[in-house]
PDB file of C-alpha atoms in Angstrom:
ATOM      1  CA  UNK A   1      28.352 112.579  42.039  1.00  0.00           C
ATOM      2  CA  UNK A   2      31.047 113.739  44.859  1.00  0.00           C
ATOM      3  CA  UNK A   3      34.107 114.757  43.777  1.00  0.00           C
ATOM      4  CA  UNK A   4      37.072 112.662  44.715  1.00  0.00           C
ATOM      5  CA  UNK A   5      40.167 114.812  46.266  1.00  0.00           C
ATOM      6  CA  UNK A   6      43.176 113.377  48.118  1.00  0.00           C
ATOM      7  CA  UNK A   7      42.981 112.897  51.500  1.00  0.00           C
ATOM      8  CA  UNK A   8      38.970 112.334  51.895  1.00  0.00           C
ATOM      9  CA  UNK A   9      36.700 109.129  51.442  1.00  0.00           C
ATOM     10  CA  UNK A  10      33.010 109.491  50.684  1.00  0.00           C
ATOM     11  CA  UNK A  11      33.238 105.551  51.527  1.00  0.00           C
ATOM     12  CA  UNK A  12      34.045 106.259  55.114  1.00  0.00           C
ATOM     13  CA  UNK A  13      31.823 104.132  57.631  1.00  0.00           C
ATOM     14  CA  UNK A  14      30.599 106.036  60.271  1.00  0.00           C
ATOM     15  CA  UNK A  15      30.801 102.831  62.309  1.00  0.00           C
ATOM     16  CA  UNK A  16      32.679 103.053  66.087  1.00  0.00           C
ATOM     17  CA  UNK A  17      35.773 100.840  64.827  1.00  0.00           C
ATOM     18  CA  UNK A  18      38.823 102.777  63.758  1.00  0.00           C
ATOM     19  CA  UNK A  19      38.515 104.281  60.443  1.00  0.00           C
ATOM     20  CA  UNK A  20      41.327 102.220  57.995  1.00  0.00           C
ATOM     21  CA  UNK A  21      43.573 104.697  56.440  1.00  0.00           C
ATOM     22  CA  UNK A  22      42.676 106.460  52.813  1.00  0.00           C
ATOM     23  CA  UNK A  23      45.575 104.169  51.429  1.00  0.00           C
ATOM     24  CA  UNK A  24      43.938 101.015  52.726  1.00  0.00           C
ATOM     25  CA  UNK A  25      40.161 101.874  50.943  1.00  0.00           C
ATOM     26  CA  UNK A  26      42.009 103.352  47.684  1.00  0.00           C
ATOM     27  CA  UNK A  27      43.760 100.034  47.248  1.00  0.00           C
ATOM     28  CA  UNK A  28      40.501  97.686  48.596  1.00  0.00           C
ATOM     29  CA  UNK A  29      38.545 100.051  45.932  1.00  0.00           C
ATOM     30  CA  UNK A  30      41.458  99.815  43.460  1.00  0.00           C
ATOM     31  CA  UNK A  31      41.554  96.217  43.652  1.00  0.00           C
ATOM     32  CA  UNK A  32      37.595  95.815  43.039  1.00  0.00           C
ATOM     33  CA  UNK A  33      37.381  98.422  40.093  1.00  0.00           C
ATOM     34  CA  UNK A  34      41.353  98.064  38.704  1.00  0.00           C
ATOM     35  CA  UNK A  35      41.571 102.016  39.684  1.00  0.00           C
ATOM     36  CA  UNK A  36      42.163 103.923  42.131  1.00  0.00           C
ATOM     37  CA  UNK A  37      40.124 107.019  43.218  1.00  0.00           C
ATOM     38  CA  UNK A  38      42.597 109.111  41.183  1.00  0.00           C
ATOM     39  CA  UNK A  39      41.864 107.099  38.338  1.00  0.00           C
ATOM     40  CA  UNK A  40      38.187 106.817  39.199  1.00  0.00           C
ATOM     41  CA  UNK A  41      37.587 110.675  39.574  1.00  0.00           C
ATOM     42  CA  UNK A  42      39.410 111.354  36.207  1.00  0.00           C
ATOM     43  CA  UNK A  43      37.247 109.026  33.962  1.00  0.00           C
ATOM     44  CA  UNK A  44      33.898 110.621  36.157  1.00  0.00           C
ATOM     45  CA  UNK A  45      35.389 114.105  35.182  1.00  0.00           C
ATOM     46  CA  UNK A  46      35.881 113.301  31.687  1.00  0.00           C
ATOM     47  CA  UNK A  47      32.461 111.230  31.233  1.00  0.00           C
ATOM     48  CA  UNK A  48      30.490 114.670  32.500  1.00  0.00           C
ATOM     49  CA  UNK A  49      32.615 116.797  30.248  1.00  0.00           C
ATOM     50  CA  UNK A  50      34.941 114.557  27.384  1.00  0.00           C
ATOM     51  CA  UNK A  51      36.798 118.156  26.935  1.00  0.00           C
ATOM     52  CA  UNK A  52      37.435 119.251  30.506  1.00  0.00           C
ATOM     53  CA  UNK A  53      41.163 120.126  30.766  1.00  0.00           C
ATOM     54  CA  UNK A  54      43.822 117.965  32.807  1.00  0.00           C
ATOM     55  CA  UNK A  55      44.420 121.078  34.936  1.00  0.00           C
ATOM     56  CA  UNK A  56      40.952 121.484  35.864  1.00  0.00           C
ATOM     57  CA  UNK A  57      40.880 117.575  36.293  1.00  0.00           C
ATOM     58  CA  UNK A  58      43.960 117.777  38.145  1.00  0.00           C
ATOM     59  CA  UNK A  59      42.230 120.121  40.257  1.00  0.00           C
ATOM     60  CA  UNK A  60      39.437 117.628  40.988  1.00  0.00           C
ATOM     61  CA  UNK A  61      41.563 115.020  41.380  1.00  0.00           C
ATOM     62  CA  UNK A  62      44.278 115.880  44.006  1.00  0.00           C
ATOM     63  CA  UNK A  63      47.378 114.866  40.958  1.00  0.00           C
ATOM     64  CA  UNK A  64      49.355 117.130  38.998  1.00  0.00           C
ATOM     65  CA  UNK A  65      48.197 117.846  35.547  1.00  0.00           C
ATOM     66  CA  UNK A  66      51.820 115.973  34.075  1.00  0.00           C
ATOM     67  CA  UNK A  67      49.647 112.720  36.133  1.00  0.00           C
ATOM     68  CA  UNK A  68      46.542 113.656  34.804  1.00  0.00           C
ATOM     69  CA  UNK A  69      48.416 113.600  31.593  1.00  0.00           C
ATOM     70  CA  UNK A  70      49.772 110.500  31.964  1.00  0.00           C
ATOM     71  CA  UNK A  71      46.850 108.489  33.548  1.00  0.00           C
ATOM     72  CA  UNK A  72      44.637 109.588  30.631  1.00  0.00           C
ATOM     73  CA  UNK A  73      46.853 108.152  27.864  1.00  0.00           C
ATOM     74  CA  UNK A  74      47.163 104.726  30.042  1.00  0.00           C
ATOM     75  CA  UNK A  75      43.544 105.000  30.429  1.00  0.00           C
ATOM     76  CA  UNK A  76      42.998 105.112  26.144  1.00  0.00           C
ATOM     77  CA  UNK A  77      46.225 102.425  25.933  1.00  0.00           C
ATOM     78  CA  UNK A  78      44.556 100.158  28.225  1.00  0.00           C
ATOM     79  CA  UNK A  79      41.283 100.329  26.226  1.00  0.00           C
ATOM     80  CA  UNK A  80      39.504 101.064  29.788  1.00  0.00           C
ATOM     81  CA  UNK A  81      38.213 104.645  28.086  1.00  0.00           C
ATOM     82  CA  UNK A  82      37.473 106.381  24.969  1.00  0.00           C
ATOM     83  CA  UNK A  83      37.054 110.221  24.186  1.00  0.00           C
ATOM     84  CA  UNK A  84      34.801 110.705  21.122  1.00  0.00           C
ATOM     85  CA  UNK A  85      32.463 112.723  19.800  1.00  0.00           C
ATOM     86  CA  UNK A  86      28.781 111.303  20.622  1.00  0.00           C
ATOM     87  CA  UNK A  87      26.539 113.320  17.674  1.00  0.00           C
ATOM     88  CA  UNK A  88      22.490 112.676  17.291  1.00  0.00           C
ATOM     89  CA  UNK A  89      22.846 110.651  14.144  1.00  0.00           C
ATOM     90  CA  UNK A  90      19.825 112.785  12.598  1.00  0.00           C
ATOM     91  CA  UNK A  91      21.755 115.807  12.739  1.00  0.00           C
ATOM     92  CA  UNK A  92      24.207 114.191  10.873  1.00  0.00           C
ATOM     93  CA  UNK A  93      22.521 112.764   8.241  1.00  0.00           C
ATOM     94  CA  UNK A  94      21.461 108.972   9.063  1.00  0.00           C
ATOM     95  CA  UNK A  95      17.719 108.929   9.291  1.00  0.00           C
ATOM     96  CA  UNK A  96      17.274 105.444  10.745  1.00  0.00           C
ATOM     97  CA  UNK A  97      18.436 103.152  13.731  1.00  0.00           C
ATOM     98  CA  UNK A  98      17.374  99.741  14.748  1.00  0.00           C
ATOM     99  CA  UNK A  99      18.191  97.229  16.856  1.00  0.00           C
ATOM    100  CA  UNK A 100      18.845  93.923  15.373  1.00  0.00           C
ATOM    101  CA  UNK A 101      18.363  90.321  17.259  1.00  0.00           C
ATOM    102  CA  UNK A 102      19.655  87.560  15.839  1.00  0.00           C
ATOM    103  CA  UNK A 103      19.707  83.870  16.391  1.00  0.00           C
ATOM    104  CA  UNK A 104      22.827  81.953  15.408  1.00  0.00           C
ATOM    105  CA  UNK A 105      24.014  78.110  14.875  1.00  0.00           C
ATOM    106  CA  UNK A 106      27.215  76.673  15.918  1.00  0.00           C
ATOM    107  CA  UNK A 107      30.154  79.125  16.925  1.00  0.00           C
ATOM    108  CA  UNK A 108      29.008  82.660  17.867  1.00  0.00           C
ATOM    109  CA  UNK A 109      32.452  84.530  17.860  1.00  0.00           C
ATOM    110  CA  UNK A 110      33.095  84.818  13.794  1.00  0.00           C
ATOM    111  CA  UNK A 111      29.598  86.161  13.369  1.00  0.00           C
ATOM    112  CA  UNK A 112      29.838  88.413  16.226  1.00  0.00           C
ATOM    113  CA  UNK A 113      33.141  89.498  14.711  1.00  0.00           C
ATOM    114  CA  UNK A 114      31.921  89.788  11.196  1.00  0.00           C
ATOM    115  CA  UNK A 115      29.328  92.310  12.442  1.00  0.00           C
ATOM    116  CA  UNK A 116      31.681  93.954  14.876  1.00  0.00           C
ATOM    117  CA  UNK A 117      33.987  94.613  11.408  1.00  0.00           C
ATOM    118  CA  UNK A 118      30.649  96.109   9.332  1.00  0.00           C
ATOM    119  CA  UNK A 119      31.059 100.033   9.143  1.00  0.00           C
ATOM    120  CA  UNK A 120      27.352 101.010   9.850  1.00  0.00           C
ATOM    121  CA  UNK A 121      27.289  98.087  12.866  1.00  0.00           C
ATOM    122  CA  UNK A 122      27.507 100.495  16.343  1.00  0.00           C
ATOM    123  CA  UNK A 123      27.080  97.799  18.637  1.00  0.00           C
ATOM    124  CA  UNK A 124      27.697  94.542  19.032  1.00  0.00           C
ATOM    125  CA  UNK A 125      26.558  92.359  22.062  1.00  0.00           C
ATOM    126  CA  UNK A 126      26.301  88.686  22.770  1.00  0.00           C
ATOM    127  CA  UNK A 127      23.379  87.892  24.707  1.00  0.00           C
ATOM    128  CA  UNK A 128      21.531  85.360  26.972  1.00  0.00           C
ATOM    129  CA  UNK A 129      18.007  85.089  25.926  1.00  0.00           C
ATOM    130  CA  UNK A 130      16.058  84.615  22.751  1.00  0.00           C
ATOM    131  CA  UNK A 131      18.310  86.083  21.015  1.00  0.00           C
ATOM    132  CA  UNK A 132      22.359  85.111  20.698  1.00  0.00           C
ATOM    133  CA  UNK A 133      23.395  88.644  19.495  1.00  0.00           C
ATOM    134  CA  UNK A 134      22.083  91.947  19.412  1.00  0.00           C
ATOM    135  CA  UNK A 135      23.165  94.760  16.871  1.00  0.00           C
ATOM    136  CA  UNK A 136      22.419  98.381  16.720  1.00  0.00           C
ATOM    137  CA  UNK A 137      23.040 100.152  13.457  1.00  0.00           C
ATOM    138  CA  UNK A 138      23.051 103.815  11.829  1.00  0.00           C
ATOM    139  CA  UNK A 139      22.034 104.177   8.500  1.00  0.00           C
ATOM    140  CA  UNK A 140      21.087 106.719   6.271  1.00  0.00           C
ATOM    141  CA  UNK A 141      17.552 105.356   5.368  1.00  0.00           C
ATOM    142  CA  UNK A 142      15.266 102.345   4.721  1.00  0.00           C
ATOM    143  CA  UNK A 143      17.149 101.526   1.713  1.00  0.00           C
ATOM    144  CA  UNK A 144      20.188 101.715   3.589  1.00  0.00           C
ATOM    145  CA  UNK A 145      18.855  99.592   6.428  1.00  0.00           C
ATOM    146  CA  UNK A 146      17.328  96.856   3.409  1.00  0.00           C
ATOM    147  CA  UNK A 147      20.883  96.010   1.972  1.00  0.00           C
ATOM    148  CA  UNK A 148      22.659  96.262   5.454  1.00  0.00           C
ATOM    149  CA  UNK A 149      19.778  93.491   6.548  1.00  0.00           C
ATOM    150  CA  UNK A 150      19.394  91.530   3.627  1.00  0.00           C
ATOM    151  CA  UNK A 151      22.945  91.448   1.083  1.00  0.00           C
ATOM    152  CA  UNK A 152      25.481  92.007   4.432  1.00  0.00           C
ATOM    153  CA  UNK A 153      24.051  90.329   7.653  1.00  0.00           C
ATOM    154  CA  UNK A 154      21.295  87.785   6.989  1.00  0.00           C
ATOM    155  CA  UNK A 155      24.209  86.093   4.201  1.00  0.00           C
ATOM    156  CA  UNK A 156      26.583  85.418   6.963  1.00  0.00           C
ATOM    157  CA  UNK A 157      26.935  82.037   7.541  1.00  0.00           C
ATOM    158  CA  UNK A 158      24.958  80.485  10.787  1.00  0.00           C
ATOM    159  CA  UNK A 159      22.576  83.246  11.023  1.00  0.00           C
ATOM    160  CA  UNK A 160      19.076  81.751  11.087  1.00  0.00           C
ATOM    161  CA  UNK A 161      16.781  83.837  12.117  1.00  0.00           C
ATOM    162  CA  UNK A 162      16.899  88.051  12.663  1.00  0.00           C
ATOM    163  CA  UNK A 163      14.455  90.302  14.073  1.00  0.00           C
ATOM    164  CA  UNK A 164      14.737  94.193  13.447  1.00  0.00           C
ATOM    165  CA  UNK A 165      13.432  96.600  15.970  1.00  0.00           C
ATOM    166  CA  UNK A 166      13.256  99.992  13.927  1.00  0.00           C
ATOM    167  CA  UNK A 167      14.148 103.066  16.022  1.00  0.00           C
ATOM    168  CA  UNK A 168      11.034 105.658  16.161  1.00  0.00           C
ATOM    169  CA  UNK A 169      12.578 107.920  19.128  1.00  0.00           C
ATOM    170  CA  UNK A 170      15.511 107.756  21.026  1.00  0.00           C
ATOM    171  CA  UNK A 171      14.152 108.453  24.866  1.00  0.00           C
ATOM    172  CA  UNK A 172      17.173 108.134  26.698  1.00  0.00           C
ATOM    173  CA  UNK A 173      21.043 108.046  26.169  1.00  0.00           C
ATOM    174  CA  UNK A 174      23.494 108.942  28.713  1.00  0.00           C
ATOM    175  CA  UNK A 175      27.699 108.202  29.233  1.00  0.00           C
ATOM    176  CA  UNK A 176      28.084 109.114  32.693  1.00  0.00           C
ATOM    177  CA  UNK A 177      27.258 106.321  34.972  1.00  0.00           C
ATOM    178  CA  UNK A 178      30.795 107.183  36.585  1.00  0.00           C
ATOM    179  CA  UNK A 179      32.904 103.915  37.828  1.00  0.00           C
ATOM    180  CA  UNK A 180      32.991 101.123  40.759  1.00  0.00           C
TER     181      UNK A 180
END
């Protein structure tokens, strides 16, 4: 991924009509993403390392590290970023994942927000598809998993149907896909 620093565009054409001004492709960028490349090379800088410093971002970045600062706390405000701990959840204790698809009648959003408020629910997405919502969860075992299925989500009203897809390996999970 190149680093962003003021006063260079790795979006330059190479074409023969005038090159447009940094200001005018920050703000055409800005305007597509909601950031500028300020903004856009912190949250890169922080998804490769969530504990890199805001001088050493501010380094990388072309801003001082009181605007690093700043743009980081408007960035966690905003709800546009997080900065959290990502831990292999056998190392810590929960032996099982799955992923569960469910179908639903009527009115998606309070089921979607029922599961959304469930403790051991990581993920909650609505969906196009066979299924209406899908839900990863953590849990310490089988039995774990059993009541979390059968006494929490299948008993919420307008679920009909679930189908659990139990977790045997984890092959890929990654945080840094960077920003457009």
């Amino acid at each position: 991924m190149p680093q962003v620093s003021r006063g260079s565009d790795p979006r330059r054409s190479t074409t023969s009509s005038p090159p447009r001004s940094s200001t005018a492709q920050d703000r055409e960028a800005a305007s597509a993403s909601g950031f500028d490349a300020a903004s856009r090379g912190i949250i890169e800088a922080l998804q490769r390392d969530g504990r890199a410093s805001y001088a050493a971002i501010a380094r990388k970045v072309g801003l001082s590290e009181a605007a690093v600062r700043q743009r980081v706390q408007r960035l966690l405000d905003s709800g546009a970023m997080q900065i959290v701990a990502v831990t292999d959840p056998l190392q810590v204790g929960f032996r099982r994942q799955a992923m569960i698809g469910l179908r639903v009648s009527g009115d998606i959003t309070p089921i979607a927000d029922a599961l959304a408020a469930m403790p051991d629910v990581a993920y909650v997405v609505t969906t196009a598809g066979s299924f209406d919502l899908l839900v990863e969860i953590v849990c310490e075992d089988d039995e774990h998993l059993l009541d979390l299925l059968c006494r929490r989500i299948r008993t919420l009203a307008g679920v009909t149907t679930t189908e659990t897809f139990v977790y045997l390996r984890l092959n890929k999970q990654h945080y840094d896909w960077g920003t457009r």
